[in-house]
mmCIF file of C-alpha atoms in Angstrom:
data_model
loop_
_atom_site.group_PDB
_atom_site.id
_atom_site.type_symbol
_atom_site.label_atom_id
_atom_site.label_comp_id
_atom_site.label_asym_id
_atom_site.label_seq_id
_atom_site.Cartn_x
_atom_site.Cartn_y
_atom_site.Cartn_z
ATOM 1 C CA MET A 674 -20.096 -6.432 6.085
ATOM 2 C CA THR A 675 -19.066 -9.869 4.823
ATOM 3 C CA ILE A 676 -17.396 -10.345 1.434
ATOM 4 C CA MET A 677 -15.845 -13.289 -0.377
ATOM 5 C CA THR A 678 -12.280 -12.359 -1.391
ATOM 6 C CA LYS A 679 -9.802 -14.051 -3.708
ATOM 7 C CA VAL A 680 -6.866 -13.819 -1.286
ATOM 8 C CA PHE A 681 -8.520 -14.290 2.134
ATOM 9 C CA GLY A 682 -11.732 -16.189 1.378
ATOM 10 C CA GLU A 683 -14.815 -15.010 3.263
ATOM 11 C CA ILE A 684 -14.059 -12.149 5.627
ATOM 12 C CA THR A 685 -16.028 -9.709 7.728
ATOM 13 C CA ILE A 686 -14.980 -6.083 7.600
ATOM 14 C CA ASP A 687 -16.268 -3.576 10.136
ATOM 15 C CA ASP A 688 -17.545 -0.341 8.602
ATOM 16 C CA ASP A 689 -15.061 1.660 10.701
ATOM 17 C CA ARG A 690 -12.151 -0.108 8.931
ATOM 18 C CA ILE A 691 -13.177 1.011 5.427
ATOM 19 C CA ILE A 692 -10.769 3.469 3.841
ATOM 20 C CA THR A 693 -12.210 5.773 1.177
ATOM 21 C CA PHE A 694 -10.194 6.896 -1.847
ATOM 22 C CA SER A 695 -12.271 9.814 -3.183
ATOM 23 C CA LYS A 696 -10.666 9.506 -6.641
ATOM 24 C CA GLY A 697 -10.100 5.748 -6.655
ATOM 25 C CA ILE A 698 -6.633 4.360 -7.314
ATOM 26 C CA VAL A 699 -4.449 4.681 -10.389
ATOM 27 C CA GLY A 700 -5.918 2.557 -13.165
ATOM 28 C CA PHE A 701 -9.085 1.800 -11.177
ATOM 29 C CA PRO A 702 -10.878 5.108 -10.506
ATOM 30 C CA GLU A 703 -14.170 3.293 -9.839
ATOM 31 C CA LEU A 704 -12.702 1.424 -6.842
ATOM 32 C CA THR A 705 -13.008 3.825 -3.924
ATOM 33 C CA GLN A 706 -13.501 1.675 -0.822
ATOM 34 C CA PHE A 707 -10.817 -0.585 0.624
ATOM 35 C CA ALA A 708 -9.824 -2.306 3.821
ATOM 36 C CA LEU A 709 -6.198 -2.720 4.875
ATOM 37 C CA LEU A 710 -5.677 -6.388 5.735
ATOM 38 C CA HIS A 711 -2.785 -8.407 7.124
ATOM 39 C CA ASP A 712 -2.096 -12.059 6.332
ATOM 40 C CA SER A 713 -1.519 -13.371 9.842
ATOM 41 C CA GLU A 714 -1.170 -16.969 8.584
ATOM 42 C CA LYS A 715 1.982 -16.107 6.682
ATOM 43 C CA GLY A 716 3.388 -14.406 9.752
ATOM 44 C CA THR A 717 4.944 -11.502 7.883
ATOM 45 C CA ASP A 718 4.444 -8.013 9.195
ATOM 46 C CA SER A 719 5.897 -6.285 6.153
ATOM 47 C CA ILE A 720 3.241 -7.113 3.533
ATOM 48 C CA HIS A 721 -0.372 -5.988 3.824
ATOM 49 C CA TRP A 722 -3.239 -5.977 1.359
ATOM 50 C CA LEU A 723 -5.536 -3.205 0.179
ATOM 51 C CA GLN A 724 -8.695 -5.238 -0.339
ATOM 52 C CA SER A 725 -11.400 -3.665 -2.484
ATOM 53 C CA ILE A 726 -14.845 -3.659 -0.893
ATOM 54 C CA GLN A 727 -16.596 -3.098 -4.236
ATOM 55 C CA GLU A 728 -14.648 -5.744 -6.178
ATOM 56 C CA PRO A 729 -13.833 -8.648 -3.850
ATOM 57 C CA ALA A 730 -11.512 -10.294 -6.406
ATOM 58 C CA PHE A 731 -9.253 -7.199 -6.331
ATOM 59 C CA ALA A 732 -6.576 -6.933 -3.639
ATOM 60 C CA MET A 733 -3.200 -5.213 -3.926
ATOM 61 C CA PRO A 734 -0.173 -6.115 -1.857
ATOM 62 C CA VAL A 735 1.277 -3.017 -0.182
ATOM 63 C CA MET A 736 4.066 -2.279 2.244
ATOM 64 C CA ASP A 737 5.834 0.468 4.163
ATOM 65 C CA PRO A 738 8.411 1.890 1.720
ATOM 66 C CA LEU A 739 10.897 2.548 4.540
ATOM 67 C CA ARG A 740 11.432 -1.229 4.866
ATOM 68 C CA VAL A 741 13.116 -1.294 1.452
ATOM 69 C CA CYS A 742 14.128 2.332 0.919
ATOM 70 C CA PRO A 743 15.078 3.872 4.305
ATOM 71 C CA ASP A 744 15.519 7.381 2.883
ATOM 72 C CA TYR A 745 12.155 7.414 1.057
ATOM 73 C CA ASN A 746 10.713 10.909 1.422
ATOM 74 C CA PRO A 747 8.809 12.033 -1.675
ATOM 75 C CA GLU A 748 7.625 15.605 -1.974
ATOM 76 C CA VAL A 749 3.864 15.834 -2.383
ATOM 77 C CA ASP A 750 2.033 19.099 -2.980
ATOM 78 C CA ASP A 751 -0.021 20.110 0.078
ATOM 79 C CA GLU A 752 -2.946 20.911 -2.214
ATOM 80 C CA ILE A 753 -3.157 17.250 -3.255
ATOM 81 C CA LEU A 754 -3.226 16.118 0.376
ATOM 82 C CA ARG A 755 -5.923 18.625 1.352
ATOM 83 C CA ASN A 756 -8.651 16.112 0.377
ATOM 84 C CA LEU A 757 -7.448 13.826 3.185
ATOM 85 C CA GLY A 758 -8.373 16.340 5.850
ATOM 86 C CA GLU A 759 -6.083 17.690 8.535
ATOM 87 C CA LEU A 760 -2.959 15.545 8.652
ATOM 88 C CA ASN A 761 -0.359 15.275 11.319
ATOM 89 C CA PRO A 762 2.522 12.803 11.141
ATOM 90 C CA ASP A 763 0.916 10.441 13.676
ATOM 91 C CA ASP A 764 -2.202 10.105 11.484
ATOM 92 C CA MET A 765 -0.388 9.582 8.205
ATOM 93 C CA LEU A 766 0.355 6.150 6.786
ATOM 94 C CA VAL A 767 2.364 5.884 3.565
ATOM 95 C CA LEU A 768 2.350 2.629 1.624
ATOM 96 C CA VAL A 769 3.616 1.541 -1.781
ATOM 97 C CA THR A 770 2.105 -1.074 -4.036
ATOM 98 C CA MET A 771 3.996 -4.275 -4.766
ATOM 99 C CA THR A 772 4.336 -6.350 -7.903
ATOM 100 C CA VAL A 773 5.085 -10.024 -7.334
ATOM 101 C CA PRO A 774 5.539 -11.734 -10.715
ATOM 102 C CA LYS A 775 5.989 -15.468 -11.275
ATOM 103 C CA GLU A 776 9.736 -14.855 -11.319
ATOM 104 C CA ILE A 777 9.869 -13.743 -7.697
ATOM 105 C CA GLU A 778 13.384 -12.351 -8.167
ATOM 106 C CA LYS A 779 11.731 -9.544 -10.166
ATOM 107 C CA MET A 780 9.540 -8.479 -7.232
ATOM 108 C CA SER A 781 9.309 -4.686 -6.987
ATOM 109 C CA VAL A 782 7.515 -1.785 -5.355
ATOM 110 C CA ASN A 783 6.185 1.365 -6.970
ATOM 111 C CA LEU A 784 7.964 4.271 -5.279
ATOM 112 C CA LYS A 785 6.548 6.672 -7.868
ATOM 113 C CA GLY A 786 2.900 6.181 -6.822
ATOM 114 C CA PRO A 787 2.581 5.982 -3.028
ATOM 115 C CA VAL A 788 -0.721 5.599 -1.232
ATOM 116 C CA ILE A 789 -1.207 8.130 1.559
ATOM 117 C CA ILE A 790 -3.791 7.341 4.226
ATOM 118 C CA ASN A 791 -5.210 9.566 6.931
ATOM 119 C CA ALA A 792 -5.617 6.827 9.563
ATOM 120 C CA THR A 793 -7.923 8.914 11.753
ATOM 121 C CA ARG A 794 -10.396 9.942 9.057
ATOM 122 C CA LYS A 795 -9.992 6.726 6.976
ATOM 123 C CA THR A 796 -9.440 8.741 3.802
ATOM 124 C CA ALA A 797 -6.734 8.055 1.254
ATOM 125 C CA ILE A 798 -5.239 9.085 -2.041
ATOM 126 C CA GLN A 799 -2.719 7.600 -4.411
ATOM 127 C CA VAL A 800 -0.370 10.246 -5.746
ATOM 128 C CA ILE A 801 2.168 10.341 -8.547
ATOM 129 C CA VAL A 802 5.492 11.742 -7.350
ATOM 130 C CA GLU A 803 7.035 14.304 -9.697
ATOM 131 C CA GLY A 804 10.611 13.975 -10.936
ATOM 132 C CA ASP A 805 12.900 11.019 -11.479
ATOM 133 C CA ASN A 806 13.998 10.339 -7.894
ATOM 134 C CA TYR A 807 11.685 7.353 -7.420
ATOM 135 C CA PRO A 808 11.065 4.575 -9.967
ATOM 136 C CA VAL A 809 7.828 2.749 -10.741
ATOM 137 C CA LYS A 810 9.660 -0.587 -10.425
ATOM 138 C CA PHE A 811 12.119 -0.536 -7.533
ATOM 139 C CA PRO A 812 13.525 -4.092 -7.136
ATOM 140 C CA ILE A 813 13.180 -5.461 -3.611
ATOM 141 C CA TYR A 814 13.950 -9.191 -3.750
ATOM 142 C CA ASP A 815 17.613 -8.790 -2.727
ATOM 143 C CA ILE A 816 16.665 -6.256 -0.045
ATOM 144 C CA PHE A 817 14.120 -8.684 1.452
ATOM 145 C CA ASN A 818 16.714 -11.469 1.516
ATOM 146 C CA GLU A 819 19.299 -9.206 3.140
ATOM 147 C CA ASN A 820 16.775 -8.087 5.777
ATOM 148 C CA LYS A 821 15.927 -11.740 6.551
ATOM 149 C CA LYS A 822 19.632 -12.510 7.045
ATOM 150 C CA LYS A 823 20.012 -9.550 9.408
ATOM 151 C CA ALA A 824 16.931 -10.592 11.385
ATOM 152 C CA GLY A 825 18.344 -14.105 11.796
ATOM 153 C CA GLU A 826 21.669 -12.900 13.184
#
């Protein structure tokens, strides 16, 4: 399938790369089909995009939460994950959505609402983590800069 996207221009997405969110994502329940894309031109391996198949203008930056919060380990009720099918740790991919405002210093990730993907079955769900352990806006600008410094050493 070929779609014209806002972020990547015209792209072709193989059917076997489509990830289905049976309940959509928070705030957009009607968007249920996405592809996980990587911006190879920018050369960063930490930021990916969940590109909507149904709404080509909609793409969310996402990343592995462990890159900015090494002890990230939210508790999610097994009943919620049941819709993803049988999950083992090798099949599970956890991502968090990013917010990148004009003032880049205020860049943050949402640790409260992770996206959990069953990589084998290509099914996914966005969950809301109970409790106050993880914020909706976890600042990451300073962490990114620190990680860049470490990588350059």
